Coordinates of C-alpha atoms in Angstrom, one line a residue:
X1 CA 199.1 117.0 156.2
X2 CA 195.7 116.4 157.4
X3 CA 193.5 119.3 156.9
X4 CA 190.8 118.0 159.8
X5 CA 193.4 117.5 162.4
X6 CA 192.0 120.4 164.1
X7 CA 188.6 119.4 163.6
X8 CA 189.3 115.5 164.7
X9 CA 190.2 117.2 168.6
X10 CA 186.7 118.6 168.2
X11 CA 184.8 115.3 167.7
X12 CA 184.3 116.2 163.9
X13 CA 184.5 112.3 162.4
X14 CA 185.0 111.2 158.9
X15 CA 181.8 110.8 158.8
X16 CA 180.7 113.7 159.9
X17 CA 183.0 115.1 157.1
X18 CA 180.9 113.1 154.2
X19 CA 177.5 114.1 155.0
X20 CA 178.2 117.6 155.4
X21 CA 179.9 117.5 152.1
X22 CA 176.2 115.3 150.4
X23 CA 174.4 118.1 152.3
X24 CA 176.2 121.1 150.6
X25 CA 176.0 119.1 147.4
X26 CA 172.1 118.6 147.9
X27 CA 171.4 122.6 149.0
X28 CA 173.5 123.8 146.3
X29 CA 171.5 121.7 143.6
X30 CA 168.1 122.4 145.3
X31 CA 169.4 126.2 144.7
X32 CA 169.5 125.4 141.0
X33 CA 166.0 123.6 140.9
X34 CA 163.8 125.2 138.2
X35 CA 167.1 126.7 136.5
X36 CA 165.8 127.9 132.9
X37 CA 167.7 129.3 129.7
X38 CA 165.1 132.1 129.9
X39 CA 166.2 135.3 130.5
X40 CA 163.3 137.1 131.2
X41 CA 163.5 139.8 134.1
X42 CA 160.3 138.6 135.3
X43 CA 162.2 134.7 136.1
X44 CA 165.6 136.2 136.8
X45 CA 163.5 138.0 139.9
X46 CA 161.6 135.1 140.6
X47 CA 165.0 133.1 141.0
X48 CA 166.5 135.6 142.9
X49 CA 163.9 135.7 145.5
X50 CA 164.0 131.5 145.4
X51 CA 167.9 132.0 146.3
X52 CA 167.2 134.8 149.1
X53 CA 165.0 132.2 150.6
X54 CA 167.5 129.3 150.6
X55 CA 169.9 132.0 152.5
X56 CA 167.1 132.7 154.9
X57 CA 166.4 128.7 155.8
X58 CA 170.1 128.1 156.0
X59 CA 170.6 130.9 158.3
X60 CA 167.9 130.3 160.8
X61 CA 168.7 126.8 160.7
X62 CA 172.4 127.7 161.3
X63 CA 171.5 130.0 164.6
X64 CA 169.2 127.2 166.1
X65 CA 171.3 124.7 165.2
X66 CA 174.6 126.3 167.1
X67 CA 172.5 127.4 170.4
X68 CA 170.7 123.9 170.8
X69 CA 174.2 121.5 169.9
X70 CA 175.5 123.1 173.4
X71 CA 172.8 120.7 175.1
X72 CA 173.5 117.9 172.9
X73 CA 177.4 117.5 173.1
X74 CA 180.4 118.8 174.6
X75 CA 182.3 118.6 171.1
X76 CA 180.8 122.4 169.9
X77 CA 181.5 123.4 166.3
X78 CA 183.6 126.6 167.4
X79 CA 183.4 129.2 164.6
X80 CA 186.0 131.7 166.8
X81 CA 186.0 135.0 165.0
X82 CA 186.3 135.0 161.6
X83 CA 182.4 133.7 160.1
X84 CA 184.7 134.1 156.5
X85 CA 188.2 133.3 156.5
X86 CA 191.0 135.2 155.4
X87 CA 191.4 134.7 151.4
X88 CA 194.3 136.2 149.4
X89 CA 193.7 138.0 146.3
X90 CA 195.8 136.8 142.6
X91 CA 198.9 138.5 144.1
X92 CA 198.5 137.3 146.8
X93 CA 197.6 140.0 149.3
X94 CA 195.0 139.3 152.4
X95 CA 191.2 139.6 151.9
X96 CA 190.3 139.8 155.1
X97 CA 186.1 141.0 154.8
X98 CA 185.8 141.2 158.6
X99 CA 188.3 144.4 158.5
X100 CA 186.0 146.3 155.9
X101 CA 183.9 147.5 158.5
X102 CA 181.5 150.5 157.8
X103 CA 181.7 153.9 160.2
X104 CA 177.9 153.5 160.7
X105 CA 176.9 150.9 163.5
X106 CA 173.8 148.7 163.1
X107 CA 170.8 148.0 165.7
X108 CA 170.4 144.2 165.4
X109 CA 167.1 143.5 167.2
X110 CA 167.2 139.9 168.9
X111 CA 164.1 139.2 168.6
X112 CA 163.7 139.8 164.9
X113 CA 166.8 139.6 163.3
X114 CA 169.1 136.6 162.5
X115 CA 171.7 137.2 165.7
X116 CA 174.1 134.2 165.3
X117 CA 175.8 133.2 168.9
X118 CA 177.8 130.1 169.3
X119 CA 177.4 129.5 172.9
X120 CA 179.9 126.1 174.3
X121 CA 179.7 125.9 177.8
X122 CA 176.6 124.5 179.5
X123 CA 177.1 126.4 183.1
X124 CA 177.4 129.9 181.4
X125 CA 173.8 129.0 179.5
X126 CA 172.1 127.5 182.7
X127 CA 173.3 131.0 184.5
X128 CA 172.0 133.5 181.8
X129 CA 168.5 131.6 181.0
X130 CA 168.2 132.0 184.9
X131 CA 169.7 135.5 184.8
X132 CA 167.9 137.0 181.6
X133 CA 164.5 136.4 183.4
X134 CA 165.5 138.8 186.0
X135 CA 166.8 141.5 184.2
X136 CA 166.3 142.4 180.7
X137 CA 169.1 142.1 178.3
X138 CA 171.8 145.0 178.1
X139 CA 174.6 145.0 175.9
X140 CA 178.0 145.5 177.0
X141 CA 181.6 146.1 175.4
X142 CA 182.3 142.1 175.8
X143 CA 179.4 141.5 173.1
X144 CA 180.4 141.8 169.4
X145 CA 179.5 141.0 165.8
X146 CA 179.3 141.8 162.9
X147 CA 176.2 142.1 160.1
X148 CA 176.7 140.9 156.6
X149 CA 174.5 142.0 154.1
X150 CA 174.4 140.3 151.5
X151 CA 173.4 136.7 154.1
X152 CA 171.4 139.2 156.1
X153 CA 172.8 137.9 159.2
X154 CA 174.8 139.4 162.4
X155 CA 177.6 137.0 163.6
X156 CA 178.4 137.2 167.1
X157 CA 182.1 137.0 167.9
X158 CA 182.0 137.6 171.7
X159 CA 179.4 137.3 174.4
X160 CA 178.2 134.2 172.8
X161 CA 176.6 133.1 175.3
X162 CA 174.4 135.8 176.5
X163 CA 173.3 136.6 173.1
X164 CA 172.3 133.4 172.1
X165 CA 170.1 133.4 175.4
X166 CA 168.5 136.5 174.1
X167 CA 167.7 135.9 170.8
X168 CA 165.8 132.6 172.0
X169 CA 163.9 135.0 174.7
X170 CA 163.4 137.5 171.9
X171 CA 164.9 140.3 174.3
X172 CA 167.5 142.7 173.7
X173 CA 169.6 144.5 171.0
X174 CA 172.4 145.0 170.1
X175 CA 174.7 147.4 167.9
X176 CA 177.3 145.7 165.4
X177 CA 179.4 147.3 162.8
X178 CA 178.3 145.9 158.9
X179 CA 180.7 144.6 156.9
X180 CA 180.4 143.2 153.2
X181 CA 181.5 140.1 152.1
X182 CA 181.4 141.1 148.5
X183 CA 185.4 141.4 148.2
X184 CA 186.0 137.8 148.7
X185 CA 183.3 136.2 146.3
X186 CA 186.2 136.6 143.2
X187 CA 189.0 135.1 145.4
X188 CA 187.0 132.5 147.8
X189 CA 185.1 129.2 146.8
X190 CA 183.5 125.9 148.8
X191 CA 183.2 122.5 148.3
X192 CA 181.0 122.3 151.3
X193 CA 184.0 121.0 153.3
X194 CA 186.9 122.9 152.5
X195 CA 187.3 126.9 152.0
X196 CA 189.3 126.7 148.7
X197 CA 191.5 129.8 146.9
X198 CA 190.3 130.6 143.6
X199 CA 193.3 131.7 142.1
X200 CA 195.6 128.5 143.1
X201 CA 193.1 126.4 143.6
X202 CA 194.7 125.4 147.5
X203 CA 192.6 124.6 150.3
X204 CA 192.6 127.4 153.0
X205 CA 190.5 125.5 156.0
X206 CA 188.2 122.9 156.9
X207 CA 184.5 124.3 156.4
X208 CA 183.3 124.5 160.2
X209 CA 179.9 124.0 159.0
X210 CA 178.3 123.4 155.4
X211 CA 175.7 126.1 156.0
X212 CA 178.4 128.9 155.7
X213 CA 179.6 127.7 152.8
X214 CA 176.0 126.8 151.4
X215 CA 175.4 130.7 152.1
X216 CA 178.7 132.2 151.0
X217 CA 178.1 130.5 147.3
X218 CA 174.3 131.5 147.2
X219 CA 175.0 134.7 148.1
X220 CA 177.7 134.5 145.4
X221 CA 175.2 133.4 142.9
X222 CA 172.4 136.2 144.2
X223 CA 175.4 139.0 143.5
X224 CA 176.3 138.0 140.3
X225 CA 172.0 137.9 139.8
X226 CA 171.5 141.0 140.5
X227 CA 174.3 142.3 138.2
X228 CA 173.3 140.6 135.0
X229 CA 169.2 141.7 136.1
X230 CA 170.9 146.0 136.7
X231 CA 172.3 145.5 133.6
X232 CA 169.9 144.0 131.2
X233 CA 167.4 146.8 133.1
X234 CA 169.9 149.1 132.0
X235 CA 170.4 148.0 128.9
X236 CA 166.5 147.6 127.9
X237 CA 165.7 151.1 129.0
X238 CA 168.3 152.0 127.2
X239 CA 166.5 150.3 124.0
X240 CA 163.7 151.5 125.1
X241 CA 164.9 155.3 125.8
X242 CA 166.2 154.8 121.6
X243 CA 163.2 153.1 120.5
X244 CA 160.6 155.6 122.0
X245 CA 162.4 158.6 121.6
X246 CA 160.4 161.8 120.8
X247 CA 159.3 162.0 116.9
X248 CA 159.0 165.6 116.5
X249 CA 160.4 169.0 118.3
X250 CA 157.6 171.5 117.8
X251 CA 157.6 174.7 119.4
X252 CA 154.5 176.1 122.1
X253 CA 153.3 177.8 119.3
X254 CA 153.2 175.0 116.5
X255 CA 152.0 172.6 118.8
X256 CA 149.1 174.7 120.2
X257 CA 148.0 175.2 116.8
X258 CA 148.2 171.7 115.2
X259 CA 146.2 170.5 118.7
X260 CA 143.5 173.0 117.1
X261 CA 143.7 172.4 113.7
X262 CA 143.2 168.5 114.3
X263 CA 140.6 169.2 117.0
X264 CA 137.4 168.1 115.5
X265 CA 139.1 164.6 114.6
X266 CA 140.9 164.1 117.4
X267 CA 137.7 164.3 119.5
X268 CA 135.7 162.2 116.7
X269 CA 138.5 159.6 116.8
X270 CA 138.0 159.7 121.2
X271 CA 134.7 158.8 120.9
X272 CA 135.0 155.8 118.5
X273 CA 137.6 154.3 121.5
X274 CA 134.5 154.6 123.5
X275 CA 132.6 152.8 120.9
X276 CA 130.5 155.8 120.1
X277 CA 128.3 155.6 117.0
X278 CA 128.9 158.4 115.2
X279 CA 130.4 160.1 111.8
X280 CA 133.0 162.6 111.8
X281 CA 130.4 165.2 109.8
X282 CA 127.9 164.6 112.7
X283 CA 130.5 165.7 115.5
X284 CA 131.4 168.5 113.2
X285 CA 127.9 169.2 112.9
X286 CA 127.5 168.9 116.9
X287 CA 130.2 170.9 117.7
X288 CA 128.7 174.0 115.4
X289 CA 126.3 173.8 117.7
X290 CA 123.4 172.2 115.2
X291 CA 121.2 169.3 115.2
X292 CA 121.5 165.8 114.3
X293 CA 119.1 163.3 114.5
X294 CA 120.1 159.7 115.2
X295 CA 122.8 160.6 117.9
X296 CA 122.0 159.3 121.5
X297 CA 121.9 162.3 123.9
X298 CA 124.8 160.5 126.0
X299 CA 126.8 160.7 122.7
X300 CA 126.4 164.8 122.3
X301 CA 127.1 165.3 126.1
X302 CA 130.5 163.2 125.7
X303 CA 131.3 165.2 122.1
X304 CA 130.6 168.3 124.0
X305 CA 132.9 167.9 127.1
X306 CA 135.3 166.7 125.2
X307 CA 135.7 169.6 122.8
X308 CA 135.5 171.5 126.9
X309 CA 138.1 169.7 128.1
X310 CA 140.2 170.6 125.2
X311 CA 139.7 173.7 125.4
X312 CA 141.0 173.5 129.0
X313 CA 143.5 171.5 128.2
X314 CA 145.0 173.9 125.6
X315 CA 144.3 176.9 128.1
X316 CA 146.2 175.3 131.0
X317 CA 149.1 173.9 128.4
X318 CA 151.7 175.1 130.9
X319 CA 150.0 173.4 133.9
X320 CA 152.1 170.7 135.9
X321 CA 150.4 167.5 135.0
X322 CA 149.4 166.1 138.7
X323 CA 146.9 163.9 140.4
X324 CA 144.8 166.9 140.5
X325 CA 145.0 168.1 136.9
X326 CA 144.1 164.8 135.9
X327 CA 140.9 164.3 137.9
X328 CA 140.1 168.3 136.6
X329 CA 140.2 166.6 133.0
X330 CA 137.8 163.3 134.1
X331 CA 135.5 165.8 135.5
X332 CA 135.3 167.7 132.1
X333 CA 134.7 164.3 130.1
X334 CA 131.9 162.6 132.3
X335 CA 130.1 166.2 133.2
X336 CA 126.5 166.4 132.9
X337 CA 125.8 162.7 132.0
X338 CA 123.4 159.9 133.3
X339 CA 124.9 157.6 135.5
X340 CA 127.8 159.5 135.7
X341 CA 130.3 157.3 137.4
X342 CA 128.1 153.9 137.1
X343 CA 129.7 153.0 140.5
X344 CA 128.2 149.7 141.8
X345 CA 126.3 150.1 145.0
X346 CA 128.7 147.7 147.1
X347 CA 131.8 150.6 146.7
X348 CA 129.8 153.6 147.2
X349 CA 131.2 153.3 150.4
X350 CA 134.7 152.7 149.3
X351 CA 134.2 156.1 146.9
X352 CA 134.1 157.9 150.0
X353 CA 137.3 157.5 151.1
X354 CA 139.1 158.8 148.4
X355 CA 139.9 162.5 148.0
X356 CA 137.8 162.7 144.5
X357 CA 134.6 160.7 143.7
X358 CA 135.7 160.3 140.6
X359 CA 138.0 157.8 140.9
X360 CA 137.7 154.5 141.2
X361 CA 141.3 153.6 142.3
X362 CA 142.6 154.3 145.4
X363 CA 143.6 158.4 145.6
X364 CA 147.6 157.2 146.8
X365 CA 147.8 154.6 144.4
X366 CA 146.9 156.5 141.5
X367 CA 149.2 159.8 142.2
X368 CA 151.8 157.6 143.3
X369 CA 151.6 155.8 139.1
X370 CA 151.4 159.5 137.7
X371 CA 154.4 160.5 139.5
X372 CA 156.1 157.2 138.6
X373 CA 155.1 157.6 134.7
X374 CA 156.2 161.2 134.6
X375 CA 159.3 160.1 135.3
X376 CA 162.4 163.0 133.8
X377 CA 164.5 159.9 133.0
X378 CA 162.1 158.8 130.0
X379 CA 161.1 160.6 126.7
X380 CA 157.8 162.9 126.8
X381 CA 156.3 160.5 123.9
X382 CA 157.3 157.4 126.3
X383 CA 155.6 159.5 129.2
X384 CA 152.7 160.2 127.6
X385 CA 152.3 156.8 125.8
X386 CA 152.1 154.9 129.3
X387 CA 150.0 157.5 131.0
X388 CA 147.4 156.6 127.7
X389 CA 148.3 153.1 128.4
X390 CA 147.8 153.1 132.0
X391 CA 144.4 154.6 131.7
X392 CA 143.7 152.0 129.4
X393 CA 144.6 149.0 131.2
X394 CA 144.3 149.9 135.0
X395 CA 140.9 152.2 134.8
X396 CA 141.6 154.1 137.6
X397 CA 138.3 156.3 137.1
X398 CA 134.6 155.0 137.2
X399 CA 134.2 155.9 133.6
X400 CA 135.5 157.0 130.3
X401 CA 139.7 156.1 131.0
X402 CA 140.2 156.0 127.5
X403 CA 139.0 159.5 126.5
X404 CA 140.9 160.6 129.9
X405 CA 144.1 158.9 129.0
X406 CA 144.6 160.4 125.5
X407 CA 143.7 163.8 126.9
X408 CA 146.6 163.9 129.3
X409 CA 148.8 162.2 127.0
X410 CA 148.3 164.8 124.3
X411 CA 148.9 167.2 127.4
X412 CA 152.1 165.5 127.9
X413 CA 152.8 166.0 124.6
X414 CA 151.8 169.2 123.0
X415 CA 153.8 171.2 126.3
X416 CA 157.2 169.3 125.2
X417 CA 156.6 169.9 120.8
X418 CA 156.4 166.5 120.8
X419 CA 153.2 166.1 118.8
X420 CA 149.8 165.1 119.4
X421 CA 148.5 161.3 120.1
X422 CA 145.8 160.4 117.5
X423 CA 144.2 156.7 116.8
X424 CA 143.1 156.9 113.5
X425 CA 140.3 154.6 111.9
X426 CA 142.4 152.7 109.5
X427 CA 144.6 151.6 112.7
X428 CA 141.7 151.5 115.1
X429 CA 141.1 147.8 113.9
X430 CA 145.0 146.9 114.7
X431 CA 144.6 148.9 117.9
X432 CA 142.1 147.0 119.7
X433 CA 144.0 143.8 118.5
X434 CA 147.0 145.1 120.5
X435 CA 144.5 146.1 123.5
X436 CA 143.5 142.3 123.6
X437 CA 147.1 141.7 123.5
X438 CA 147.5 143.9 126.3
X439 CA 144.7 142.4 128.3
X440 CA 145.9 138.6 127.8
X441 CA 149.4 139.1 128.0
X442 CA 149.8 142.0 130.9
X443 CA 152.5 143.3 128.5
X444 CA 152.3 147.0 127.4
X445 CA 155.8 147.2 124.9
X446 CA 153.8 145.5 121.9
X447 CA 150.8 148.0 122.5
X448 CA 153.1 150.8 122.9
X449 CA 155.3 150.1 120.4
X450 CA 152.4 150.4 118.0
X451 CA 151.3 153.4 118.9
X452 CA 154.7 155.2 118.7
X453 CA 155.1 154.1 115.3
X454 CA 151.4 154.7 114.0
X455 CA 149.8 157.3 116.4
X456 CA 152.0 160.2 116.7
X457 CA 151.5 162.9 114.6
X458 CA 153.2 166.4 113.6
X459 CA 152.7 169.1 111.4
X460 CA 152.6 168.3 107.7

């Protein structure tokens, strides 16, 4: 039996035959170009968006391609209805994707989405170009299709003609029911010239054109993508869930009072991450309210809000940590000091426009990261380790993030029992290694993995 019979009444040569085979061949290896053994999240995306761009090129190629061969030849590539055929599962019942139709219809806009028409008579497009300049484009019951997904594409199955004729005037839309072709990728294969069953291995049809298939086994690889990228996601927040669960499960009470009882050092540890130069007996000594010589007055304003914000901070221990709250504890650390913000001159103007001058990020940005770090999904100590290390890294405030950071992250902290965050000096060295780290490598699970398993302390 010939399998192109059908195709040879069309026009469709040998020939033809071959190079649409070398062309499937060529798109599908160009859609493994740069394939790695790295697993990384970061590449898998990076592929996946390379794939979802072959799918576009193949599809707006396809649409232009199918309006323009009207004007070329009489022998049209006639797709009928079915864009997929009919595969059968490994008993053998129908898959049919066109009949898994979703109850919600679909506005497909002509002049921005892919609209697929496969216009073959010359007369009917002469008429409607002529026609469509008139009037504008209205759909009627005679003009179907149907959107896939996963190809991002509506195929037309009726009214051919007139949608094709709209899509190149950018005019008109149209509603279409969306169907997935998801159901057929375990029972359906290509060649590039033959649709093929999976399970037997027998050829189904001729491929009408090596795009579809081209799309149908990209899309194929972009689902089975996106699986493997959900489920190592899954799987490392998972780890990540076990590996930064919460060390300690104080109560209000005990966690109040450890806060206090490692006060002193916790705000004489905050000022050596700002590279204060300073003893721990001088900040003692400060805080009593007595003098020291040799400490810069910036020093003793910094030692002095701090021990105010903490004071806050444990006062308002029941607050809801917010946008707001946070700025309230920035305000308490750079109070009363020269050059307060140290905002260049150039973005005094961009200060402005943000809802607190003390930030140097925009407003949005910033309460749009606190609600995305607070998330309920992840541990308190996780929560409160990348608030520190967002501070750290992204300095959304004109001055002292660091001191900010660690504030709200013992905040975080001390409300759940989990502890307090505290830097000491022995790790301070290893610390600012891993903040280099940071820095260079744009990576926060090193930093953070250190300071889970060094910084977070309890009662004794």
């Amino acid at each position: 039996m010939n399998i192109f019979k059908n195709f040879k009444k069309k026009g469709v040569s040998k020939i033809i035959q071959n190079e649409q085979s070398c062309q499937f061949k060529e798109v599908m290896s160009f859609a493994d170009f740069g394939l790695s053994d790295s697993k990384s999240i970061k590449k898998l995306n990076a592929r996946l968006e390379f794939l979802n761009y072959i799918i576009a090129v193949l599809r707006e190629d396809l649409k232009y391609a199918l309006i323009a061969q009207v004007m070329y030849t009489y022998d049209v590539i006639d797709l009928d209805k079915k864009f997929i055929p009919i595969c059968k599962d490994i008993e053998g019942n129908d898959v049919d994707v066109q009949k898994n139709l979703s109850h919600q219809d679909r506005n497909m806009w002509l002049a921005d989405d892919c609209v697929i028409g496969n216009p073959w008579v010359q007369q009917r497009i002469w008429s409607l170009a002529v026609d469509l300049l008139k009037a504008p484009f209205i759909q009627d019951s005679n003009q179907q299709g149907v959107y896939f997904p996963e190809l991002n594409l509506c195929f037309v199955y009726s009214g051919n003609h007139s949608i094709a004729v709209g899509s190149i005037y950018k005019t008109g839309v149209i509603r279409v029911k969306e169907c997935s072709i998801e159901p057929a990728f375990e029972h359906l294969k290509s060649d590039g010239i033959s649709w093929i069953n999976v399970h037997t291995n027998e050829i189904i049809e001729p491929v009408k054109d090596f795009r579809i298939a081209a799309m149908f086994e990209i899309a194929k690889k972009v689902y089975y993508l996106k699986n493997d990228i959900e489920s190592r996601i899954n799987r490392t927040n998972f780890e990540c869930k076990k590996r930064f669960e919460n060390k300690f499960e104080l109560s209000l009470i005990e966690s109040v009072s450890l806060a206090r009882k490692q006060l002193v050092p916790s705000i004489y540890l905050a000022t050596k991450l700002e590279e204060a130069n300073i003893t721990l007996s001088e900040v003692q000594t400060i805080l009593n309210d007595e003098n020291v010589a040799n400490v810069t007055l910036d020093d003793i304003k910094l030692i002095l809000n701090l021990n105010e914000a903490w004071e806050y901070l444990l006062f308002s221990i029941s607050d809801l940590v917010d946008i707001n709250y946070v700025c309230k504890i920035n305000d308490f650390v750079v109070r009363n000091q020269n050059n307060r913000w140290d905002i260049p001159e150039e973005l005094k103007v961009n200060v402005l426009r943000t809802r607190f001058d003390i930030l140097k990020l925009c407003f949005d940005v910033v309460e749009m990261k606190i609600e995305e770090i607070l998330d309920p999904s992840l541990s308190v100590t996780e929560q409160a380790l990348e608030f520190f290390i967002y501070c750290i890294n992204h300095e959304p405030f004109w001055k002292w993030n660091k001191s900010t950071g660690l504030l709200i992250a013992n905040k975080i902290l001390i409300s759940d029992g989990a502890g307090i965050l505290q830097i000491s000096e022995e790790n301070m060295t290893l610390f600012n290694q891993e903040l280099k780290n940071l820095k260079k490598t744009k990576d926060s699970a090193q930093l953070k993995t250190f300071l889970h398993e060094n910084c977070i302390k309890g009662l004794e």
